[in-house]
Amino acid sequence: QVQLVESGGGLVQAGGSLRLSCAASGRTFSSWTWGWFRQAPGKEREFVARINFNGGGTAYEDAVKGRFAISRDNAKNTVYLQMNSLKPEDAAIYYCAAERNWVEAASARLYSYWGQGTQVTVSS
């Protein structure tokens, strides 16, 4: 029933910023866990960020700490990923994901709902 749709990707120069959005159709709950993952060509999907049910607990992959920020707006049924100081190595397809239960481990296998992804390209 739940569908996730990402938007906000595009082409930016290194050092620039983008804000990705993930809008959920269907019913979701504030207790759900939301995450962002990314996948570059020839590489496995990797964890980027996670936000917990109250919005206060977040986790980030080491490479994006201090540059990316995940947030959620429960009233709008939307999760965001603000990406600053983008680097060429950040280029990938970015996916949002959701899980009904609390998820702490940074594993894609723990998430049940996935969007189709949005392309982020960073030029050097």
PDB file of C-alpha atoms in Angstrom:
ATOM      1  CA  GLN A   1       0.000   0.000   0.000  1.00  0.00           C
ATOM      2  CA  VAL A   2       2.764   2.415   0.903  1.00  0.00           C
ATOM      3  CA  GLN A   3       4.697   3.936  -1.989  1.00  0.00           C
ATOM      4  CA  LEU A   4       7.726   6.203  -1.735  1.00  0.00           C
ATOM      5  CA  VAL A   5       8.713   8.729  -4.405  1.00  0.00           C
ATOM      6  CA  GLU A   6      12.055  10.548  -4.340  1.00  0.00           C
ATOM      7  CA  SER A   7      12.714  13.900  -5.960  1.00  0.00           C
ATOM      8  CA  GLY A   8      15.295  16.670  -5.910  1.00  0.00           C
ATOM      9  CA  GLY A   9      18.212  14.989  -7.625  1.00  0.00           C
ATOM     10  CA  GLY A  10      20.203  16.616 -10.380  1.00  0.00           C
ATOM     11  CA  LEU A  11      23.606  17.812 -11.514  1.00  0.00           C
ATOM     12  CA  VAL A  12      25.636  20.071  -9.245  1.00  0.00           C
ATOM     13  CA  GLN A  13      29.219  21.221  -9.063  1.00  0.00           C
ATOM     14  CA  ALA A  14      31.481  19.985  -6.306  1.00  0.00           C
ATOM     15  CA  GLY A  15      30.868  22.035  -3.182  1.00  0.00           C
ATOM     16  CA  GLY A  16      27.245  22.659  -4.056  1.00  0.00           C
ATOM     17  CA  SER A  17      24.077  21.581  -2.302  1.00  0.00           C
ATOM     18  CA  LEU A  18      20.924  19.616  -3.015  1.00  0.00           C
ATOM     19  CA  ARG A  19      17.905  18.703  -0.950  1.00  0.00           C
ATOM     20  CA  LEU A  20      16.272  15.388  -1.680  1.00  0.00           C
ATOM     21  CA  SER A  21      12.669  14.727  -0.757  1.00  0.00           C
ATOM     22  CA  CYS A  22      10.836  11.464  -0.275  1.00  0.00           C
ATOM     23  CA  ALA A  23       7.067  11.665  -0.253  1.00  0.00           C
ATOM     24  CA  ALA A  24       5.034   8.725   0.954  1.00  0.00           C
ATOM     25  CA  SER A  25       1.632   7.857  -0.423  1.00  0.00           C
ATOM     26  CA  GLY A  26      -0.616   5.695   1.632  1.00  0.00           C
ATOM     27  CA  ARG A  27      -0.642   5.663   5.379  1.00  0.00           C
ATOM     28  CA  THR A  28       2.519   5.790   7.403  1.00  0.00           C
ATOM     29  CA  PHE A  29       3.126   6.446  11.050  1.00  0.00           C
ATOM     30  CA  SER A  30       5.404   8.676  13.035  1.00  0.00           C
ATOM     31  CA  SER A  31       6.836   5.612  14.734  1.00  0.00           C
ATOM     32  CA  TRP A  32       8.306   4.306  11.487  1.00  0.00           C
ATOM     33  CA  THR A  33      12.014   4.425  10.779  1.00  0.00           C
ATOM     34  CA  TRP A  34      13.164   6.272   7.650  1.00  0.00           C
ATOM     35  CA  GLY A  35      16.471   5.940   5.870  1.00  0.00           C
ATOM     36  CA  TRP A  36      18.448   7.085   2.859  1.00  0.00           C
ATOM     37  CA  PHE A  37      20.705   4.789   0.858  1.00  0.00           C
ATOM     38  CA  ARG A  38      22.750   5.293  -2.283  1.00  0.00           C
ATOM     39  CA  GLN A  39      24.166   3.124  -5.020  1.00  0.00           C
ATOM     40  CA  ALA A  40      26.858   4.016  -7.528  1.00  0.00           C
ATOM     41  CA  PRO A  41      27.455   2.008 -10.720  1.00  0.00           C
ATOM     42  CA  GLY A  42      29.255  -1.236 -10.003  1.00  0.00           C
ATOM     43  CA  LYS A  43      28.902  -0.852  -6.247  1.00  0.00           C
ATOM     44  CA  GLU A  44      26.564  -2.230  -3.626  1.00  0.00           C
ATOM     45  CA  ARG A  45      23.827  -0.155  -2.104  1.00  0.00           C
ATOM     46  CA  GLU A  46      25.156   1.602   0.965  1.00  0.00           C
ATOM     47  CA  PHE A  47      23.665   3.279   3.980  1.00  0.00           C
ATOM     48  CA  VAL A  48      23.672   7.074   4.087  1.00  0.00           C
ATOM     49  CA  ALA A  49      21.438   8.234   6.935  1.00  0.00           C
ATOM     50  CA  ARG A  50      18.629   7.162   9.243  1.00  0.00           C
ATOM     51  CA  ILE A  51      16.120   8.996  11.406  1.00  0.00           C
ATOM     52  CA  ASN A  52      14.082   7.495  14.207  1.00  0.00           C
ATOM     53  CA  PHE A  53      10.457   7.836  15.244  1.00  0.00           C
ATOM     54  CA  ASN A  54      10.770  11.097  17.171  1.00  0.00           C
ATOM     55  CA  GLY A  55      13.097  12.827  14.724  1.00  0.00           C
ATOM     56  CA  GLY A  56      15.716  13.358  17.368  1.00  0.00           C
ATOM     57  CA  GLY A  57      17.754  10.232  16.823  1.00  0.00           C
ATOM     58  CA  THR A  58      19.815  10.240  13.659  1.00  0.00           C
ATOM     59  CA  ALA A  59      22.719   8.270  12.285  1.00  0.00           C
ATOM     60  CA  TYR A  60      25.026   8.892   9.345  1.00  0.00           C
ATOM     61  CA  GLU A  61      27.589   7.064   7.319  1.00  0.00           C
ATOM     62  CA  ASP A  62      31.016   8.364   8.265  1.00  0.00           C
ATOM     63  CA  ALA A  63      31.725   9.838   4.833  1.00  0.00           C
ATOM     64  CA  VAL A  64      28.755  12.231   5.015  1.00  0.00           C
ATOM     65  CA  LYS A  65      28.878  13.288   8.664  1.00  0.00           C
ATOM     66  CA  GLY A  66      28.884  17.046   8.999  1.00  0.00           C
ATOM     67  CA  ARG A  67      27.760  17.512   5.388  1.00  0.00           C
ATOM     68  CA  PHE A  68      24.390  15.766   5.138  1.00  0.00           C
ATOM     69  CA  ALA A  69      21.338  16.141   7.362  1.00  0.00           C
ATOM     70  CA  ILE A  70      18.263  13.944   7.444  1.00  0.00           C
ATOM     71  CA  SER A  71      14.952  15.294   8.680  1.00  0.00           C
ATOM     72  CA  ARG A  72      11.290  14.386   8.591  1.00  0.00           C
ATOM     73  CA  ASP A  73       7.961  16.160   8.514  1.00  0.00           C
ATOM     74  CA  ASN A  74       5.351  13.767   9.805  1.00  0.00           C
ATOM     75  CA  ALA A  75       2.473  16.096   8.930  1.00  0.00           C
ATOM     76  CA  LYS A  76       3.585  16.098   5.282  1.00  0.00           C
ATOM     77  CA  ASN A  77       4.512  12.413   5.296  1.00  0.00           C
ATOM     78  CA  THR A  78       7.882  13.378   3.894  1.00  0.00           C
ATOM     79  CA  VAL A  79      11.525  12.766   4.711  1.00  0.00           C
ATOM     80  CA  TYR A  80      14.389  14.941   3.479  1.00  0.00           C
ATOM     81  CA  LEU A  81      18.092  14.679   2.924  1.00  0.00           C
ATOM     82  CA  GLN A  82      19.934  17.987   2.851  1.00  0.00           C
ATOM     83  CA  MET A  83      23.280  17.497   1.141  1.00  0.00           C
ATOM     84  CA  ASN A  84      25.934  20.189   1.449  1.00  0.00           C
ATOM     85  CA  SER A  85      29.543  20.387   0.326  1.00  0.00           C
ATOM     86  CA  LEU A  86      28.922  17.699  -2.251  1.00  0.00           C
ATOM     87  CA  LYS A  87      31.877  15.727  -3.546  1.00  0.00           C
ATOM     88  CA  PRO A  88      32.249  13.729  -6.771  1.00  0.00           C
ATOM     89  CA  GLU A  89      32.251  10.538  -4.716  1.00  0.00           C
ATOM     90  CA  ASP A  90      28.718  11.384  -3.552  1.00  0.00           C
ATOM     91  CA  ALA A  91      27.385  10.783  -7.067  1.00  0.00           C
ATOM     92  CA  ALA A  92      24.913   7.911  -7.039  1.00  0.00           C
ATOM     93  CA  ILE A  93      21.271   7.016  -7.228  1.00  0.00           C
ATOM     94  CA  TYR A  94      19.739   7.894  -3.886  1.00  0.00           C
ATOM     95  CA  TYR A  95      16.908   5.822  -2.466  1.00  0.00           C
ATOM     96  CA  CYS A  96      14.656   6.483   0.467  1.00  0.00           C
ATOM     97  CA  ALA A  97      13.407   3.598   2.539  1.00  0.00           C
ATOM     98  CA  ALA A  98      11.021   2.982   5.394  1.00  0.00           C
ATOM     99  CA  GLU A  99      10.344   0.284   7.919  1.00  0.00           C
ATOM    100  CA  ARG A 100       7.397  -0.175  10.257  1.00  0.00           C
ATOM    101  CA  ASN A 101       9.650  -1.167  13.102  1.00  0.00           C
ATOM    102  CA  TRP A 102      12.525   0.552  14.803  1.00  0.00           C
ATOM    103  CA  VAL A 103      15.711  -0.015  12.826  1.00  0.00           C
ATOM    104  CA  GLU A 104      19.087   0.755  14.314  1.00  0.00           C
ATOM    105  CA  ALA A 105      21.514  -1.224  12.186  1.00  0.00           C
ATOM    106  CA  ALA A 106      22.542   0.389   8.899  1.00  0.00           C
ATOM    107  CA  SER A 107      21.428  -2.498   6.701  1.00  0.00           C
ATOM    108  CA  ALA A 108      19.188  -2.240   3.647  1.00  0.00           C
ATOM    109  CA  ARG A 109      17.851  -5.710   4.430  1.00  0.00           C
ATOM    110  CA  LEU A 110      15.969  -4.279   7.407  1.00  0.00           C
ATOM    111  CA  TYR A 111      13.810  -1.885   5.368  1.00  0.00           C
ATOM    112  CA  SER A 112      10.559  -2.993   3.768  1.00  0.00           C
ATOM    113  CA  TYR A 113       9.544  -0.027   1.604  1.00  0.00           C
ATOM    114  CA  TRP A 114      11.670   1.580  -1.097  1.00  0.00           C
ATOM    115  CA  GLY A 115      11.412   4.378  -3.610  1.00  0.00           C
ATOM    116  CA  GLN A 116      12.615   4.171  -7.208  1.00  0.00           C
ATOM    117  CA  GLY A 117      15.574   6.455  -6.624  1.00  0.00           C
ATOM    118  CA  THR A 118      16.722   9.866  -7.784  1.00  0.00           C
ATOM    119  CA  GLN A 119      19.998  10.516  -9.592  1.00  0.00           C
ATOM    120  CA  VAL A 120      22.595  12.781  -8.044  1.00  0.00           C
ATOM    121  CA  THR A 121      25.544  13.764 -10.224  1.00  0.00           C
ATOM    122  CA  VAL A 122      28.433  15.865  -8.929  1.00  0.00           C
ATOM    123  CA  SER A 123      30.889  17.415 -11.362  1.00  0.00           C
ATOM    124  CA  SER A 124      34.472  18.078 -10.346  1.00  0.00           C
TER     125      SER A 124
END
